[in-house]
Amino acid sequence: MNFINNILEKLIAGRWIAGSNIDDVLEEAKAINKHNISAILNYLGEDITDENKIAETINVYKDLIDKIYEKRINADISIKPTQIGARINNTFLEKNYLYLIKYANSKNVFVWLDMEDHDVVDSTIKLYKKGLKYTNNIGICIQSNLKRSINDLNHLPRNSIIRIVKGAYAVDDKIGYNSKAKVNNNYKLLIKYLFENMGRFVVATHDIKMIEYAKSLNKKYKKNVSYAFLKGIMNEYAKELANSKKVSMYVPFGDQWIQYSYRRMREAGHISLILKSLMRNQKI
Ligand SMILES: Cc1cc2nc3c(=O)[nH]c(=O)nc-3n(C[C@H](O)[C@H](O)[C@H](O)COP(=O)(O)OP(=O)(O)OC[C@H]3O[C@@H](n4cnc5c(N)ncnc54)[C@H](O)[C@@H]3O)c2cc1C
């Protein structure tokens, strides 16, 4: 079973995922850094309800933070709330999050909060605001497929550091946008809001029109904006962009690759794009 898992992982997920362990992801981060791109490292896993597994996840992140620090790698980490307790209870989640951000801060490692399903958005935002009482070395992701996001931005402190994405989780029409056009319109609106109101943010998309839009706004607003990509989708474009702009690349690792890969395949949209993305030389 392990053997089959390994082959499938290499065949399907290899483009998007660095490997199964910390050494794999650090090698990838070093390769990325050579192109003037910083890394955002995520240990795969979500919706965890087993406390032992959560403790193991926290240890992996601690180990990762230590090694980023020791090896002087240019990398942030990105955590999913549901991998550190959001599916158990908010007190447990908060304890784990605060522990990790304080630990990371002591080693000068920046911590992102991934944004997941709509039912954990409230607790994720609350967590982030709580974290800001202890450190500014943290950021949060906001999704344009949710109708609430403009209001969420409006209620975040102005010194928040935001990663703006279109959103990878299914939403129903009551709370979200399902058409590409509406998600894109809202993405533009949120980008504009960030330029007008916030100081530092990351435009995380493979949509070149959105990147161009942000670049054009920055001529006027001159904010601390950077651009971020997922590993394996537009590596060549990212490398090119890194010649003139601040760029980072999100790199997951670990053996829980199925859900993450499923989302990437769904986004590729049709089989030809999936095949193209799998065949293209995505070596960084
Ligand atoms: C750095 C980073 C961090 C992210 N963090 C989160 C998060 O915390 N929470 C969350 O919900 N989402 C997150 N996402 C995912 C995001 O929400 C989108 O699901 C994903 O980026 C696809 O949307 P897009 O912005 O690239 O635009 P799209 O309009 O979907 O795609 C733009 C173009 O990119 C190409 N493309 C997109 N995906 C693929 C693919 N898999 N294979 C081949 N081509 C593709 C398409 O050809 C399309 O033309 C993150 C994305 C990035 C880049």
GROMACS .gro file of C-alpha atoms and ligand atoms in nm:
model
  337
    1MET     CA    1   0.000   0.000   0.000
    2ASN     CA    2   0.285   0.236   0.091
    3PHE     CA    3   0.455   0.149  -0.237
    4ILE     CA    4   0.144   0.239  -0.439
    5ASN     CA    5   0.101   0.557  -0.237
    6ASN     CA    6   0.460   0.657  -0.314
    7ILE     CA    7   0.418   0.601  -0.688
    8LEU     CA    8   0.088   0.794  -0.700
    9GLU     CA    9   0.243   1.072  -0.496
   10LYS     CA   10   0.533   1.104  -0.742
   11LEU     CA   11   0.308   1.080  -1.049
   12ILE     CA   12   0.023   1.305  -0.945
   13ALA     CA   13   0.139   1.529  -0.667
   14GLY     CA   14   0.512   1.565  -0.748
   15ARG     CA   15   0.455   1.888  -0.940
   16TRP     CA   16   0.281   2.061  -0.654
   17ILE     CA   17   0.446   1.907  -0.348
   18ALA     CA   18   0.812   1.911  -0.243
   19GLY     CA   19   0.826   1.561  -0.096
   20SER     CA   20   0.730   1.387   0.222
   21ASN     CA   21   0.973   1.523   0.480
   22ILE     CA   22   1.147   1.836   0.610
   23ASP     CA   23   1.474   1.766   0.428
   24ASP     CA   24   1.284   1.748   0.096
   25VAL     CA   25   1.108   2.079   0.150
   26LEU     CA   26   1.422   2.257   0.269
   27GLU     CA   27   1.610   2.146  -0.042
   28GLU     CA   28   1.324   2.286  -0.252
   29ALA     CA   29   1.325   2.610  -0.053
   30LYS     CA   30   1.700   2.649  -0.110
   31ALA     CA   31   1.653   2.596  -0.483
   32ILE     CA   32   1.373   2.854  -0.486
   33ASN     CA   33   1.584   3.106  -0.291
   34LYS     CA   34   1.853   3.086  -0.562
   35HIS     CA   35   1.603   3.256  -0.794
   36ASN     CA   36   1.546   3.543  -0.553
   37ILE     CA   37   1.213   3.388  -0.450
   38SER     CA   38   1.124   3.333  -0.087
   39ALA     CA   39   0.940   3.018   0.017
   40ILE     CA   40   0.620   2.966   0.214
   41LEU     CA   41   0.629   2.616   0.361
   42ASN     CA   42   0.319   2.419   0.458
   43TYR     CA   43   0.304   2.078   0.621
   44LEU     CA   44   0.011   1.900   0.457
   45GLY     CA   45  -0.282   1.798   0.674
   46GLU     CA   46  -0.627   1.931   0.750
   47ASP     CA   47  -0.941   1.859   0.952
   48ILE     CA   48  -0.740   1.677   1.219
   49THR     CA   49  -0.941   1.559   1.518
   50ASP     CA   50  -0.680   1.334   1.680
   51GLU     CA   51  -0.486   1.524   1.949
   52ASN     CA   52  -0.178   1.301   1.909
   53LYS     CA   53  -0.167   1.382   1.540
   54ILE     CA   54  -0.197   1.753   1.621
   55ALA     CA   55   0.092   1.728   1.870
   56GLU     CA   56   0.296   1.556   1.597
   57THR     CA   57   0.206   1.835   1.351
   58ILE     CA   58   0.318   2.102   1.598
   59ASN     CA   59   0.649   1.920   1.643
   60VAL     CA   60   0.701   1.909   1.267
   61TYR     CA   61   0.645   2.286   1.245
   62LYS     CA   62   0.883   2.343   1.540
   63ASP     CA   63   1.150   2.134   1.373
   64LEU     CA   64   1.090   2.320   1.047
   65ILE     CA   65   1.123   2.658   1.222
   66ASP     CA   66   1.451   2.546   1.386
   67LYS     CA   67   1.596   2.435   1.052
   68ILE     CA   68   1.485   2.747   0.863
   69TYR     CA   69   1.664   2.948   1.132
   70GLU     CA   70   1.978   2.732   1.153
   71LYS     CA   71   2.024   2.704   0.777
   72ARG     CA   72   1.928   3.068   0.717
   73ILE     CA   73   1.670   2.979   0.457
   74ASN     CA   74   1.447   3.255   0.325
   75ALA     CA   75   1.114   3.094   0.418
   76ASP     CA   76   0.790   3.160   0.603
   77ILE     CA   77   0.563   2.886   0.728
   78SER     CA   78   0.189   2.862   0.659
   79ILE     CA   79  -0.043   2.677   0.896
   80LYS     CA   80  -0.398   2.554   0.849
   81PRO     CA   81  -0.613   2.616   1.159
   82THR     CA   82  -0.782   2.276   1.115
   83GLN     CA   83  -0.447   2.102   1.146
   84ILE     CA   84  -0.379   2.249   1.491
   85GLY     CA   85  -0.716   2.221   1.665
   86ALA     CA   86  -0.994   2.417   1.486
   87ARG     CA   87  -1.191   2.090   1.458
   88ILE     CA   88  -1.158   2.024   1.832
   89ASN     CA   89  -1.228   2.353   2.008
   90ASN     CA   90  -1.118   2.716   1.991
   91THR     CA   91  -0.936   2.717   2.327
   92PHE     CA   92  -0.716   2.428   2.216
   93LEU     CA   93  -0.665   2.591   1.874
   94GLU     CA   94  -0.562   2.921   2.031
   95LYS     CA   95  -0.319   2.756   2.272
   96ASN     CA   96  -0.145   2.574   1.986
   97TYR     CA   97  -0.139   2.877   1.756
   98LEU     CA   98   0.000   3.115   2.017
   99TYR     CA   99   0.263   2.860   2.112
  100LEU     CA  100   0.375   2.827   1.749
  101ILE     CA  101   0.380   3.196   1.663
  102LYS     CA  102   0.578   3.280   1.978
  103TYR     CA  103   0.823   3.002   1.902
  104ALA     CA  104   0.856   3.113   1.538
  105ASN     CA  105   0.898   3.474   1.643
  106SER     CA  106   1.185   3.377   1.875
  107LYS     CA  107   1.361   3.242   1.562
  108ASN     CA  108   1.247   3.531   1.342
  109VAL     CA  109   1.030   3.309   1.121
  110PHE     CA  110   0.711   3.460   0.976
  111VAL     CA  111   0.388   3.259   1.019
  112TRP     CA  112   0.091   3.270   0.781
  113LEU     CA  113  -0.257   3.147   0.862
  114ASP     CA  114  -0.407   2.969   0.562
  115MET     CA  115  -0.779   3.037   0.515
  116GLU     CA  116  -0.989   2.722   0.482
  117ASP     CA  117  -1.361   2.638   0.466
  118HIS     CA  118  -1.612   2.918   0.540
  119ASP     CA  119  -1.708   2.761   0.876
  120VAL     CA  120  -1.364   2.835   1.023
  121VAL     CA  121  -1.325   3.191   0.891
  122ASP     CA  122  -1.453   3.354   1.213
  123SER     CA  123  -1.221   3.153   1.436
  124THR     CA  124  -0.925   3.208   1.200
  125ILE     CA  125  -0.970   3.587   1.203
  126LYS     CA  126  -1.015   3.589   1.581
  127LEU     CA  127  -0.697   3.387   1.615
  128TYR     CA  128  -0.502   3.627   1.396
  129LYS     CA  129  -0.617   3.933   1.591
  130LYS     CA  130  -0.520   3.761   1.916
  131GLY     CA  131  -0.179   3.678   1.770
  132LEU     CA  132  -0.117   4.045   1.686
  133LYS     CA  133  -0.107   4.117   2.062
  134TYR     CA  134   0.215   3.913   2.076
  135THR     CA  135   0.389   3.966   1.743
  136ASN     CA  136   0.364   4.139   1.406
  137ASN     CA  137   0.553   3.856   1.243
  138ILE     CA  138   0.227   3.694   1.128
  139GLY     CA  139  -0.011   3.720   0.831
  140ILE     CA  140  -0.355   3.596   0.731
  141CYS     CA  141  -0.511   3.482   0.404
  142ILE     CA  142  -0.843   3.629   0.282
  143GLN     CA  143  -1.052   3.478  -0.003
  144SER     CA  144  -1.238   3.668  -0.276
  145ASN     CA  145  -1.499   3.396  -0.329
  146LEU     CA  146  -1.656   3.491   0.005
  147LYS     CA  147  -1.901   3.783   0.016
  148ARG     CA  148  -1.795   3.869   0.371
  149SER     CA  149  -1.427   3.932   0.286
  150ILE     CA  150  -1.447   4.309   0.224
  151ASN     CA  151  -1.607   4.348   0.564
  152ASP     CA  152  -1.345   4.121   0.721
  153LEU     CA  153  -1.066   4.337   0.577
  154ASN     CA  154  -1.241   4.644   0.707
  155HIS     CA  155  -1.237   4.504   1.061
  156LEU     CA  156  -0.875   4.395   1.062
  157PRO     CA  157  -0.615   4.628   1.217
  158ARG     CA  158  -0.438   4.845   0.956
  159ASN     CA  159  -0.103   4.686   1.038
  160SER     CA  160  -0.233   4.339   0.940
  161ILE     CA  161  -0.035   4.156   0.673
  162ILE     CA  162  -0.273   4.003   0.420
  163ARG     CA  163  -0.237   3.737   0.153
  164ILE     CA  164  -0.523   3.780  -0.092
  165VAL     CA  165  -0.643   3.472  -0.288
  166LYS     CA  166  -0.948   3.375  -0.492
  167GLY     CA  167  -1.035   3.084  -0.260
  168ALA     CA  168  -0.995   2.710  -0.304
  169TYR     CA  169  -1.297   2.585  -0.105
  170ALA     CA  170  -1.649   2.533  -0.238
  171VAL     CA  171  -1.906   2.787  -0.119
  172ASP     CA  172  -2.280   2.813  -0.168
  173ASP     CA  173  -2.446   3.117  -0.327
  174LYS     CA  174  -2.577   3.253   0.001
  175ILE     CA  175  -2.232   3.327   0.138
  176GLY     CA  176  -2.008   3.317  -0.165
  177TYR     CA  177  -1.955   3.368  -0.536
  178ASN     CA  178  -1.954   3.072  -0.765
  179SER     CA  179  -1.904   3.233  -1.105
  180LYS     CA  180  -1.546   3.304  -1.212
  181ALA     CA  181  -1.648   3.657  -1.318
  182LYS     CA  182  -1.784   3.742  -0.972
  183VAL     CA  183  -1.484   3.593  -0.790
  184ASN     CA  184  -1.256   3.796  -1.019
  185ASN     CA  185  -1.456   4.119  -0.970
  186ASN     CA  186  -1.436   4.076  -0.597
  187TYR     CA  187  -1.064   3.996  -0.619
  188LYS     CA  188  -1.006   4.329  -0.794
  189LEU     CA  189  -1.217   4.511  -0.539
  190LEU     CA  190  -1.021   4.357  -0.251
  191ILE     CA  191  -0.686   4.437  -0.416
  192LYS     CA  192  -0.799   4.800  -0.455
  193TYR     CA  193  -0.905   4.804  -0.090
  194LEU     CA  194  -0.563   4.676   0.017
  195PHE     CA  195  -0.382   4.944  -0.182
  196GLU     CA  196  -0.603   5.216  -0.038
  197ASN     CA  197  -0.600   5.100   0.323
  198MET     CA  198  -0.322   4.857   0.415
  199GLY     CA  199   0.056   4.881   0.413
  200ARG     CA  200   0.181   4.531   0.336
  201PHE     CA  201   0.012   4.249   0.143
  202VAL     CA  202   0.065   3.962  -0.097
  203VAL     CA  203  -0.125   3.916  -0.424
  204ALA     CA  204  -0.136   3.535  -0.445
  205THR     CA  205  -0.268   3.426  -0.783
  206HIS     CA  206  -0.168   3.276  -1.120
  207ASP     CA  207  -0.402   3.518  -1.296
  208ILE     CA  208  -0.169   3.743  -1.493
  209LYS     CA  209  -0.442   4.007  -1.541
  210MET     CA  210  -0.470   4.044  -1.162
  211ILE     CA  211  -0.093   4.067  -1.124
  212GLU     CA  212  -0.082   4.339  -1.391
  213TYR     CA  213  -0.369   4.519  -1.217
  214ALA     CA  214  -0.180   4.518  -0.886
  215LYS     CA  215   0.141   4.632  -1.056
  216SER     CA  216  -0.042   4.924  -1.215
  217LEU     CA  217  -0.203   5.028  -0.884
  218ASN     CA  218   0.132   5.018  -0.712
  219LYS     CA  219   0.267   5.284  -0.943
  220LYS     CA  220   0.028   5.521  -0.769
  221TYR     CA  221   0.013   5.379  -0.413
  222LYS     CA  222   0.371   5.250  -0.371
  223LYS     CA  223   0.283   4.990  -0.106
  224ASN     CA  224   0.484   4.694   0.022
  225VAL     CA  225   0.321   4.449  -0.219
  226SER     CA  226   0.460   4.113  -0.323
  227TYR     CA  227   0.337   3.830  -0.547
  228ALA     CA  228   0.299   3.464  -0.460
  229PHE     CA  229   0.250   3.142  -0.654
  230LEU     CA  230   0.184   2.780  -0.573
  231LYS     CA  231   0.472   2.548  -0.655
  232GLY     CA  232   0.440   2.380  -0.991
  233ILE     CA  233   0.189   2.603  -1.167
  234MET     CA  234   0.378   2.902  -1.307
  235ASN     CA  235   0.739   2.852  -1.199
  236GLU     CA  236   0.889   3.012  -1.509
  237TYR     CA  237   0.668   3.321  -1.484
  238ALA     CA  238   0.748   3.350  -1.110
  239LYS     CA  239   1.122   3.337  -1.178
  240GLU     CA  240   1.090   3.608  -1.442
  241LEU     CA  241   0.879   3.829  -1.215
  242ALA     CA  242   1.133   3.789  -0.934
  243ASN     CA  243   1.382   3.990  -1.143
  244SER     CA  244   1.184   4.303  -1.072
  245LYS     CA  245   0.933   4.232  -0.790
  246LYS     CA  246   0.920   4.060  -0.452
  247VAL     CA  247   0.800   3.704  -0.514
  248SER     CA  248   0.731   3.402  -0.296
  249MET     CA  249   0.630   3.044  -0.365
  250TYR     CA  250   0.402   2.827  -0.152
  251VAL     CA  251   0.549   2.480  -0.117
  252PRO     CA  252   0.362   2.203   0.065
  253PHE     CA  253   0.523   1.882   0.190
  254GLY     CA  254   0.418   1.570   0.377
  255ASP     CA  255   0.228   1.256   0.292
  256GLN     CA  256  -0.128   1.394   0.318
  257TRP     CA  257  -0.122   1.504  -0.045
  258ILE     CA  258  -0.459   1.386  -0.174
  259GLN     CA  259  -0.691   1.672  -0.072
  260TYR     CA  260  -0.439   1.938  -0.175
  261SER     CA  261  -0.380   1.773  -0.515
  262TYR     CA  262  -0.751   1.733  -0.571
  263ARG     CA  263  -0.802   2.108  -0.528
  264ARG     CA  264  -0.519   2.184  -0.773
  265MET     CA  265  -0.663   1.943  -1.033
  266ARG     CA  266  -1.010   2.092  -0.997
  267GLU     CA  267  -0.866   2.440  -1.051
  268ALA     CA  268  -0.671   2.339  -1.358
  269GLY     CA  269  -1.026   2.303  -1.493
  270HIS     CA  270  -0.992   2.060  -1.777
  271ILE     CA  271  -0.787   1.754  -1.844
  272SER     CA  272  -0.561   1.914  -2.107
  273LEU     CA  273  -0.451   2.180  -1.857
  274ILE     CA  274  -0.390   1.917  -1.589
  275LEU     CA  275  -0.178   1.715  -1.833
  276LYS     CA  276   0.006   2.026  -1.951
  277SER     CA  277   0.075   2.124  -1.592
  278LEU     CA  278   0.197   1.770  -1.514
  279MET     CA  279   0.416   1.743  -1.825
  280ARG     CA  280   0.568   2.092  -1.819
  281ASN     CA  281   0.917   2.111  -1.678
  282GLN     CA  282   0.844   2.254  -1.337
  283LYS     CA  283   1.194   2.229  -1.197
  284ILE     CA  284   1.274   2.549  -1.014
  285LIG     C1  285   0.063   3.154  -0.251
  285LIG     C2  286  -0.078   3.105  -0.249
  285LIG     C3  287  -0.138   3.074  -0.129
  285LIG     C4  288  -0.271   3.031  -0.126
  285LIG     N1  289  -0.332   3.011  -0.004
  285LIG     C5  290  -0.464   2.981  -0.002
  285LIG     C6  291  -0.537   2.973   0.121
  285LIG     O1  292  -0.482   2.990   0.230
  285LIG     N2  293  -0.670   2.945   0.115
  285LIG     C7  294  -0.736   2.925  -0.004
  285LIG     O2  295  -0.857   2.904  -0.004
  285LIG     N3  296  -0.668   2.929  -0.120
  285LIG     C8  297  -0.536   2.956  -0.123
  285LIG     N4  298  -0.471   2.963  -0.243
  285LIG     C9  299  -0.535   2.909  -0.366
  285LIG    C10  300  -0.623   3.013  -0.433
  285LIG     O3  301  -0.735   3.043  -0.354
  285LIG    C11  302  -0.675   2.960  -0.568
  285LIG     O4  303  -0.751   2.848  -0.541
  285LIG    C12  304  -0.564   2.923  -0.666
  285LIG     O5  305  -0.459   3.014  -0.658
  285LIG    C13  306  -0.618   2.925  -0.811
  285LIG     O6  307  -0.669   3.050  -0.841
  285LIG     P1  308  -0.589   3.164  -0.922
  285LIG     O7  309  -0.585   3.284  -0.837
  285LIG     O8  310  -0.460   3.114  -0.968
  285LIG     O9  311  -0.686   3.202  -1.040
  285LIG     P2  312  -0.754   3.113  -1.151
  285LIG    O10  313  -0.847   3.206  -1.224
  285LIG    O11  314  -0.812   2.989  -1.095
  285LIG    O12  315  -0.636   3.071  -1.245
  285LIG    C14  316  -0.558   3.167  -1.317
  285LIG    C15  317  -0.482   3.092  -1.425
  285LIG    O13  318  -0.390   3.002  -1.363
  285LIG    C16  319  -0.401   2.872  -1.421
  285LIG     N5  320  -0.410   2.770  -1.316
  285LIG    C17  321  -0.467   2.787  -1.194
  285LIG     N6  322  -0.456   2.671  -1.124
  285LIG    C18  323  -0.392   2.582  -1.204
  285LIG    C19  324  -0.348   2.446  -1.189
  285LIG     N7  325  -0.370   2.380  -1.075
  285LIG     N8  326  -0.283   2.387  -1.292
  285LIG    C20  327  -0.259   2.455  -1.408
  285LIG     N9  328  -0.298   2.584  -1.428
  285LIG    C21  329  -0.363   2.647  -1.327
  285LIG    C22  330  -0.527   2.871  -1.506
  285LIG    O14  331  -0.487   2.839  -1.636
  285LIG    C23  332  -0.579   3.010  -1.511
  285LIG    O15  333  -0.572   3.060  -1.640
  285LIG    C24  334  -0.341   3.010  -0.248
  285LIG    C25  335  -0.279   3.042  -0.368
  285LIG    C26  336  -0.151   3.090  -0.372
  285LIG    C27  337  -0.090   3.124  -0.503
   0.00000   0.00000   0.00000
